[in-house]
Amino acid sequence: MVVPFAPGGATDLIARLIAENLGGPLGQQVVVENRAGAFGVIGADAVAKAPADGHTLLAASPGPMAVNPYVYKTLPYDPERDLVGVSMVANIPYVMIVPPSLGVRTAQEFIALARRRPGELNFATSGMASRLTVEMFRALAGGLQLEMVQYRGGSPARTDLLAGRIQLVIEQAPSFLDDFRDGRLIPLAVGGTTRFPLLPDVPTLQEAGLAGYEANAWLGYAAPAGTPLGARRAIASEIDKLLRQPAIRDRLLSWGAEPVGGTPEDMDRVLAAERKRWSDVVRMAGIEKE
């Protein structure tokens, strides 16, 4: 099971939870390997080129699966051609996060500060999808001037956010929930269309005045193209059973991740819809392919 980001982020946490419990039902050990770098390209490419025998999975998320084709001129893999769905695992909310030292408590206060200090505030990205969540925010807020700093995963970005070296991330919630509870970081708004049950007092960005903002992350599994449908269905069936176990379901919910499940065909439909959604975001933000 290849995680295309550094250890410690939401994708890594959830992938390891599933891996730890999937080995028994499959009758073999499930090994997690972090292959971080290039906004998920390195890990996704490794899986795309692996044997299509049902023994290699990608911990798939929007960046490697649905965003990269619209922001890179060339990729060593084509997610639509080279990877196929196995199972959706969870939906994960994005949260707009700042350090307390910044002195803002709402999205509108952040926007006002950024306008007073154009180009002085940094935002972190741990993947192209997390970059686009900020790019959409910048565009809908009237073109804020923020400086981008790239990281190999959510965990190192969190470290610099805690230290105040970074002033903003819009990232997946699970890695930051303890920081919110302890007051080490401040959640300004959530990216979905409804409030996040674990942060009921935090408004959505739409409520904060950014009409049209919508961004939710997700985690699923993909396999090399050509992996037999029967093998993919067998793995998806076991994942479904895990997601129905109270201990695993409760753990995911405690992280702010909503269990999903489903068939490989369901996953492929999600991937098609996500590619359409993120291509629209890239076009709206005016991002040219790099």
mmCIF file of C-alpha atoms in Angstrom:
data_model
loop_
_atom_site.group_PDB
_atom_site.id
_atom_site.type_symbol
_atom_site.label_atom_id
_atom_site.label_comp_id
_atom_site.label_asym_id
_atom_site.label_seq_id
_atom_site.Cartn_x
_atom_site.Cartn_y
_atom_site.Cartn_z
ATOM 1 C CA MET A 1 0.000 0.000 0.000
ATOM 2 C CA VAL A 2 1.797 3.104 -1.255
ATOM 3 C CA VAL A 3 1.110 6.430 0.478
ATOM 4 C CA PRO A 4 2.339 9.198 -1.844
ATOM 5 C CA PHE A 5 2.917 11.677 1.002
ATOM 6 C CA ALA A 6 5.087 11.943 4.097
ATOM 7 C CA PRO A 7 4.125 10.117 7.319
ATOM 8 C CA GLY A 8 1.797 11.822 9.764
ATOM 9 C CA GLY A 9 -0.742 13.445 7.457
ATOM 10 C CA ALA A 10 -4.390 12.477 7.143
ATOM 11 C CA THR A 11 -3.829 10.224 4.130
ATOM 12 C CA ASP A 12 -1.092 8.373 6.005
ATOM 13 C CA LEU A 13 -3.105 8.030 9.239
ATOM 14 C CA ILE A 14 -6.167 6.568 7.553
ATOM 15 C CA ALA A 15 -4.178 4.351 5.179
ATOM 16 C CA ARG A 16 -2.305 2.829 8.123
ATOM 17 C CA LEU A 17 -5.521 2.206 10.064
ATOM 18 C CA ILE A 18 -6.947 0.245 7.131
ATOM 19 C CA ALA A 19 -3.664 -1.555 6.449
ATOM 20 C CA GLU A 20 -3.323 -2.707 10.056
ATOM 21 C CA ASN A 21 -6.722 -4.358 9.896
ATOM 22 C CA LEU A 22 -6.802 -5.582 6.301
ATOM 23 C CA GLY A 23 -4.045 -8.178 6.534
ATOM 24 C CA GLY A 24 -6.096 -10.688 8.513
ATOM 25 C CA PRO A 25 -9.086 -10.811 6.160
ATOM 26 C CA LEU A 26 -6.780 -10.970 3.116
ATOM 27 C CA GLY A 27 -4.615 -13.661 4.677
ATOM 28 C CA GLN A 28 -1.363 -11.778 4.131
ATOM 29 C CA GLN A 29 0.621 -8.884 5.537
ATOM 30 C CA VAL A 30 -0.217 -5.420 4.223
ATOM 31 C CA VAL A 31 2.867 -3.203 4.134
ATOM 32 C CA VAL A 32 2.586 0.589 3.999
ATOM 33 C CA GLU A 33 5.324 2.426 2.102
ATOM 34 C CA ASN A 34 5.575 6.222 2.055
ATOM 35 C CA ARG A 35 6.874 7.459 -1.300
ATOM 36 C CA ALA A 36 6.515 11.208 -0.957
ATOM 37 C CA GLY A 37 7.391 13.979 -3.361
ATOM 38 C CA ALA A 38 6.223 16.048 -6.316
ATOM 39 C CA PHE A 39 2.658 16.539 -5.013
ATOM 40 C CA GLY A 40 2.028 12.778 -4.958
ATOM 41 C CA VAL A 41 3.428 12.111 -8.430
ATOM 42 C CA ILE A 42 6.263 9.826 -7.275
ATOM 43 C CA GLY A 43 4.059 7.446 -5.333
ATOM 44 C CA ALA A 44 1.244 7.419 -7.884
ATOM 45 C CA ASP A 45 3.687 6.726 -10.708
ATOM 46 C CA ALA A 46 5.201 3.826 -8.784
ATOM 47 C CA VAL A 47 1.785 2.196 -8.440
ATOM 48 C CA ALA A 48 0.821 2.960 -12.045
ATOM 49 C CA LYS A 49 3.901 1.028 -13.191
ATOM 50 C CA ALA A 50 3.527 -1.866 -10.730
ATOM 51 C CA PRO A 51 2.314 -5.308 -11.829
ATOM 52 C CA ALA A 52 -1.473 -5.403 -12.190
ATOM 53 C CA ASP A 53 -1.817 -8.434 -9.950
ATOM 54 C CA GLY A 54 -3.878 -7.037 -7.069
ATOM 55 C CA HIS A 55 -0.892 -6.838 -4.707
ATOM 56 C CA THR A 56 -0.142 -3.117 -5.030
ATOM 57 C CA LEU A 57 -2.513 -0.340 -3.983
ATOM 58 C CA LEU A 58 -2.280 3.435 -3.978
ATOM 59 C CA ALA A 59 -3.702 5.411 -1.064
ATOM 60 C CA ALA A 60 -5.481 7.710 -3.481
ATOM 61 C CA SER A 61 -6.552 11.300 -2.885
ATOM 62 C CA PRO A 62 -7.635 14.229 -5.082
ATOM 63 C CA GLY A 63 -4.140 15.475 -5.961
ATOM 64 C CA PRO A 64 -2.587 12.399 -7.587
ATOM 65 C CA MET A 65 -5.890 11.103 -8.985
ATOM 66 C CA ALA A 66 -7.895 14.139 -10.084
ATOM 67 C CA VAL A 67 -5.810 17.329 -9.972
ATOM 68 C CA ASN A 68 -2.346 16.655 -11.381
ATOM 69 C CA PRO A 69 -3.400 16.260 -15.049
ATOM 70 C CA TYR A 70 -4.757 19.818 -15.037
ATOM 71 C CA VAL A 71 -1.728 21.516 -13.473
ATOM 72 C CA TYR A 72 1.268 19.692 -14.982
ATOM 73 C CA LYS A 73 2.192 19.775 -18.652
ATOM 74 C CA THR A 74 3.789 16.358 -18.420
ATOM 75 C CA LEU A 75 3.278 13.509 -15.990
ATOM 76 C CA PRO A 76 5.016 10.135 -15.925
ATOM 77 C CA TYR A 77 1.595 8.550 -15.488
ATOM 78 C CA ASP A 78 -1.975 9.246 -16.572
ATOM 79 C CA PRO A 79 -4.373 8.658 -13.657
ATOM 80 C CA GLU A 80 -7.320 8.074 -15.981
ATOM 81 C CA ARG A 81 -5.434 5.595 -18.160
ATOM 82 C CA ASP A 82 -2.983 3.965 -15.735
ATOM 83 C CA LEU A 83 -4.960 3.659 -12.480
ATOM 84 C CA VAL A 84 -8.356 2.188 -11.636
ATOM 85 C CA GLY A 85 -10.559 2.481 -8.574
ATOM 86 C CA VAL A 86 -10.763 -0.102 -5.807
ATOM 87 C CA SER A 87 -12.722 1.442 -2.938
ATOM 88 C CA MET A 88 -13.626 4.756 -1.380
ATOM 89 C CA VAL A 89 -12.723 4.820 2.308
ATOM 90 C CA ALA A 90 -13.629 8.229 3.715
ATOM 91 C CA ASN A 91 -14.580 11.821 3.022
ATOM 92 C CA ILE A 92 -12.442 14.343 4.883
ATOM 93 C CA PRO A 93 -13.247 18.043 5.410
ATOM 94 C CA TYR A 94 -10.781 20.790 4.628
ATOM 95 C CA VAL A 95 -10.251 23.430 7.320
ATOM 96 C CA MET A 96 -8.754 26.926 6.990
ATOM 97 C CA ILE A 97 -6.116 27.130 9.737
ATOM 98 C CA VAL A 98 -3.873 29.883 11.157
ATOM 99 C CA PRO A 99 -1.502 30.162 14.151
ATOM 100 C CA PRO A 100 -2.783 32.143 17.185
ATOM 101 C CA SER A 101 0.156 34.543 16.819
ATOM 102 C CA LEU A 102 -1.398 35.901 13.611
ATOM 103 C CA GLY A 103 -4.093 37.565 15.688
ATOM 104 C CA VAL A 104 -7.119 36.750 13.520
ATOM 105 C CA ARG A 105 -10.148 34.656 14.468
ATOM 106 C CA THR A 106 -12.308 34.730 11.320
ATOM 107 C CA ALA A 107 -11.828 34.294 7.598
ATOM 108 C CA GLN A 108 -12.840 37.906 7.017
ATOM 109 C CA GLU A 109 -10.228 39.111 9.521
ATOM 110 C CA PHE A 110 -7.594 37.086 7.643
ATOM 111 C CA ILE A 111 -8.702 38.595 4.330
ATOM 112 C CA ALA A 112 -8.464 42.103 5.773
ATOM 113 C CA LEU A 113 -4.967 41.397 7.137
ATOM 114 C CA ALA A 114 -3.784 39.949 3.833
ATOM 115 C CA ARG A 115 -5.019 43.054 2.026
ATOM 116 C CA ARG A 116 -3.094 45.283 4.436
ATOM 117 C CA ARG A 117 0.058 43.182 4.009
ATOM 118 C CA PRO A 118 0.096 42.040 0.352
ATOM 119 C CA GLY A 119 2.730 39.401 -0.340
ATOM 120 C CA GLU A 120 3.839 39.180 3.309
ATOM 121 C CA LEU A 121 1.772 36.167 4.398
ATOM 122 C CA ASN A 122 2.763 32.607 3.484
ATOM 123 C CA PHE A 123 0.542 29.623 2.838
ATOM 124 C CA ALA A 124 1.632 25.991 2.870
ATOM 125 C CA THR A 125 0.839 23.289 0.352
ATOM 126 C CA SER A 126 1.460 19.579 0.898
ATOM 127 C CA GLY A 127 0.047 18.589 -2.475
ATOM 128 C CA MET A 128 -1.530 20.168 -5.494
ATOM 129 C CA ALA A 129 -5.037 19.647 -4.109
ATOM 130 C CA SER A 130 -4.174 21.565 -0.939
ATOM 131 C CA ARG A 131 -2.716 24.313 -3.108
ATOM 132 C CA LEU A 132 -5.933 24.560 -5.072
ATOM 133 C CA THR A 133 -8.010 24.892 -1.906
ATOM 134 C CA VAL A 134 -6.038 28.087 -1.188
ATOM 135 C CA GLU A 135 -6.069 29.234 -4.806
ATOM 136 C CA MET A 136 -9.859 28.980 -4.811
ATOM 137 C CA PHE A 137 -9.946 30.972 -1.556
ATOM 138 C CA ARG A 138 -7.641 33.645 -3.027
ATOM 139 C CA ALA A 139 -9.743 33.975 -6.164
ATOM 140 C CA LEU A 140 -13.075 34.199 -4.335
ATOM 141 C CA ALA A 141 -11.605 36.708 -1.847
ATOM 142 C CA GLY A 142 -10.733 39.065 -4.679
ATOM 143 C CA GLY A 143 -7.210 38.005 -5.604
ATOM 144 C CA LEU A 144 -5.235 38.051 -2.351
ATOM 145 C CA GLN A 145 -1.435 38.196 -2.677
ATOM 146 C CA LEU A 146 -0.061 35.264 -0.646
ATOM 147 C CA GLU A 147 3.298 33.501 -0.964
ATOM 148 C CA MET A 148 3.288 29.732 -1.464
ATOM 149 C CA VAL A 149 5.649 27.372 0.404
ATOM 150 C CA GLN A 150 5.691 23.725 -0.697
ATOM 151 C CA TYR A 151 6.028 20.764 1.680
ATOM 152 C CA ARG A 152 6.274 17.009 1.176
ATOM 153 C CA GLY A 153 3.310 16.295 3.465
ATOM 154 C CA GLY A 154 0.858 17.679 5.971
ATOM 155 C CA SER A 155 3.029 16.901 9.007
ATOM 156 C CA PRO A 156 6.012 19.150 8.145
ATOM 157 C CA ALA A 157 3.612 21.924 7.108
ATOM 158 C CA ARG A 158 1.939 21.623 10.501
ATOM 159 C CA THR A 159 5.314 21.985 12.250
ATOM 160 C CA ASP A 160 6.027 25.316 10.550
ATOM 161 C CA LEU A 161 2.464 26.507 11.099
ATOM 162 C CA LEU A 162 2.825 25.837 14.833
ATOM 163 C CA ALA A 163 6.088 27.797 14.824
ATOM 164 C CA GLY A 164 4.470 30.750 13.034
ATOM 165 C CA ARG A 165 6.748 30.455 10.001
ATOM 166 C CA ILE A 166 3.642 29.800 7.896
ATOM 167 C CA GLN A 167 0.484 31.866 8.323
ATOM 168 C CA LEU A 168 -2.145 29.731 6.546
ATOM 169 C CA VAL A 169 -3.045 26.255 5.445
ATOM 170 C CA ILE A 170 -6.311 24.902 4.123
ATOM 171 C CA GLU A 171 -5.770 21.271 4.893
ATOM 172 C CA GLN A 172 -7.489 18.055 5.876
ATOM 173 C CA ALA A 173 -8.880 18.168 9.400
ATOM 174 C CA PRO A 174 -7.654 14.902 11.005
ATOM 175 C CA SER A 175 -4.032 15.983 11.467
ATOM 176 C CA PHE A 176 -5.011 19.149 13.330
ATOM 177 C CA LEU A 177 -7.879 18.248 15.673
ATOM 178 C CA ASP A 178 -5.685 18.009 18.792
ATOM 179 C CA ASP A 179 -4.147 21.384 17.931
ATOM 180 C CA PHE A 180 -7.605 22.948 17.786
ATOM 181 C CA ARG A 181 -8.645 21.423 21.110
ATOM 182 C CA ASP A 182 -5.462 22.645 22.821
ATOM 183 C CA GLY A 183 -5.539 26.111 21.241
ATOM 184 C CA ARG A 184 -2.224 25.670 19.451
ATOM 185 C CA LEU A 185 -3.876 26.452 16.100
ATOM 186 C CA ILE A 186 -7.055 28.307 15.148
ATOM 187 C CA PRO A 187 -9.670 26.926 12.707
ATOM 188 C CA LEU A 188 -11.219 29.870 10.862
ATOM 189 C CA ALA A 189 -13.624 28.089 8.531
ATOM 190 C CA VAL A 190 -14.386 24.739 6.913
ATOM 191 C CA GLY A 191 -14.443 24.080 3.197
ATOM 192 C CA GLY A 192 -17.604 22.030 2.813
ATOM 193 C CA THR A 193 -21.140 23.242 2.308
ATOM 194 C CA THR A 194 -22.150 22.225 5.841
ATOM 195 C CA ARG A 195 -20.453 22.663 9.202
ATOM 196 C CA PHE A 196 -18.074 20.020 10.484
ATOM 197 C CA PRO A 197 -19.641 18.099 13.426
ATOM 198 C CA LEU A 198 -16.371 18.068 15.395
ATOM 199 C CA LEU A 199 -16.080 21.877 15.019
ATOM 200 C CA PRO A 200 -19.727 22.938 15.244
ATOM 201 C CA ASP A 201 -18.961 26.590 16.047
ATOM 202 C CA VAL A 202 -16.691 27.065 13.019
ATOM 203 C CA PRO A 203 -18.560 28.471 9.984
ATOM 204 C CA THR A 204 -18.178 27.310 6.423
ATOM 205 C CA LEU A 205 -16.324 29.583 4.036
ATOM 206 C CA GLN A 206 -19.629 30.137 2.280
ATOM 207 C CA GLU A 207 -21.093 31.384 5.570
ATOM 208 C CA ALA A 208 -18.017 33.602 5.919
ATOM 209 C CA GLY A 209 -18.947 35.353 2.687
ATOM 210 C CA LEU A 210 -17.096 33.374 -0.004
ATOM 211 C CA ALA A 211 -20.040 32.296 -2.122
ATOM 212 C CA GLY A 212 -19.309 29.221 -4.200
ATOM 213 C CA TYR A 213 -16.437 27.876 -2.106
ATOM 214 C CA GLU A 214 -16.614 24.081 -1.798
ATOM 215 C CA ALA A 215 -13.723 21.713 -1.136
ATOM 216 C CA ASN A 216 -13.748 18.326 0.539
ATOM 217 C CA ALA A 217 -10.937 15.813 0.487
ATOM 218 C CA TRP A 218 -11.336 12.065 0.315
ATOM 219 C CA LEU A 219 -9.254 8.937 0.620
ATOM 220 C CA GLY A 220 -9.721 5.797 -1.414
ATOM 221 C CA TYR A 221 -7.655 3.070 -2.988
ATOM 222 C CA ALA A 222 -6.574 2.667 -6.582
ATOM 223 C CA ALA A 223 -4.662 -0.066 -8.390
ATOM 224 C CA PRO A 224 -2.663 -0.353 -11.604
ATOM 225 C CA ALA A 225 -4.829 -0.445 -14.724
ATOM 226 C CA GLY A 226 -5.429 -4.038 -15.744
ATOM 227 C CA THR A 227 -5.841 -5.274 -12.178
ATOM 228 C CA PRO A 228 -8.631 -7.858 -12.442
ATOM 229 C CA LEU A 229 -12.051 -6.560 -11.434
ATOM 230 C CA GLY A 230 -12.565 -9.668 -9.312
ATOM 231 C CA ALA A 231 -9.475 -8.870 -7.246
ATOM 232 C CA ARG A 232 -10.530 -5.248 -6.858
ATOM 233 C CA ARG A 233 -14.008 -6.293 -5.782
ATOM 234 C CA ALA A 234 -12.600 -8.751 -3.245
ATOM 235 C CA ILE A 235 -10.427 -6.055 -1.638
ATOM 236 C CA ALA A 236 -13.297 -3.554 -1.683
ATOM 237 C CA SER A 237 -15.570 -6.077 0.020
ATOM 238 C CA GLU A 238 -13.095 -6.551 2.875
ATOM 239 C CA ILE A 239 -12.668 -2.779 3.237
ATOM 240 C CA ASP A 240 -16.459 -2.440 3.453
ATOM 241 C CA LYS A 241 -16.503 -4.961 6.282
ATOM 242 C CA LEU A 242 -13.774 -3.037 8.124
ATOM 243 C CA LEU A 243 -15.669 0.232 7.756
ATOM 244 C CA ARG A 244 -18.698 -1.367 9.411
ATOM 245 C CA GLN A 245 -16.689 -2.381 12.474
ATOM 246 C CA PRO A 246 -17.576 0.022 15.319
ATOM 247 C CA ALA A 247 -13.969 0.444 16.485
ATOM 248 C CA ILE A 248 -12.703 1.441 13.028
ATOM 249 C CA ARG A 249 -15.763 3.535 12.209
ATOM 250 C CA ASP A 250 -15.480 5.380 15.535
ATOM 251 C CA ARG A 251 -11.758 5.990 15.005
ATOM 252 C CA LEU A 252 -12.393 7.522 11.594
ATOM 253 C CA LEU A 253 -15.216 9.682 12.926
ATOM 254 C CA SER A 254 -13.017 10.846 15.810
ATOM 255 C CA TRP A 255 -10.552 12.083 13.190
ATOM 256 C CA GLY A 256 -13.331 13.868 11.335
ATOM 257 C CA ALA A 257 -13.390 11.382 8.465
ATOM 258 C CA GLU A 258 -16.764 10.025 7.323
ATOM 259 C CA PRO A 259 -16.594 6.319 6.322
ATOM 260 C CA VAL A 260 -17.831 5.622 2.782
ATOM 261 C CA GLY A 261 -16.976 2.235 1.242
ATOM 262 C CA GLY A 262 -18.437 0.921 -2.005
ATOM 263 C CA THR A 263 -17.428 -1.005 -5.091
ATOM 264 C CA PRO A 264 -14.632 -0.378 -7.620
ATOM 265 C CA GLU A 265 -17.302 0.870 -10.003
ATOM 266 C CA ASP A 266 -18.437 3.392 -7.367
ATOM 267 C CA MET A 267 -14.848 4.573 -6.964
ATOM 268 C CA ASP A 268 -14.432 5.028 -10.709
ATOM 269 C CA ARG A 269 -17.573 7.186 -10.803
ATOM 270 C CA VAL A 270 -16.227 9.323 -7.955
ATOM 271 C CA LEU A 271 -12.943 9.763 -9.814
ATOM 272 C CA ALA A 272 -14.734 10.942 -12.967
ATOM 273 C CA ALA A 273 -16.742 13.513 -10.994
ATOM 274 C CA GLU A 274 -13.672 14.723 -9.090
ATOM 275 C CA ARG A 275 -11.687 15.263 -12.279
ATOM 276 C CA LYS A 276 -14.481 17.454 -13.591
ATOM 277 C CA ARG A 277 -14.702 19.432 -10.327
ATOM 278 C CA TRP A 278 -10.985 20.120 -9.942
ATOM 279 C CA SER A 279 -10.508 20.982 -13.606
ATOM 280 C CA ASP A 280 -13.169 23.654 -13.084
ATOM 281 C CA VAL A 281 -11.271 24.977 -10.025
ATOM 282 C CA VAL A 282 -8.005 25.163 -11.997
ATOM 283 C CA ARG A 283 -9.758 27.119 -14.728
ATOM 284 C CA MET A 284 -11.458 29.452 -12.226
ATOM 285 C CA ALA A 285 -8.163 30.170 -10.450
ATOM 286 C CA GLY A 286 -6.425 30.846 -13.773
ATOM 287 C CA ILE A 287 -3.620 28.377 -13.077
ATOM 288 C CA GLU A 288 -1.481 27.523 -16.088
ATOM 289 C CA LYS A 289 0.126 24.122 -16.402
ATOM 290 C CA GLU A 290 3.661 23.973 -15.053
#
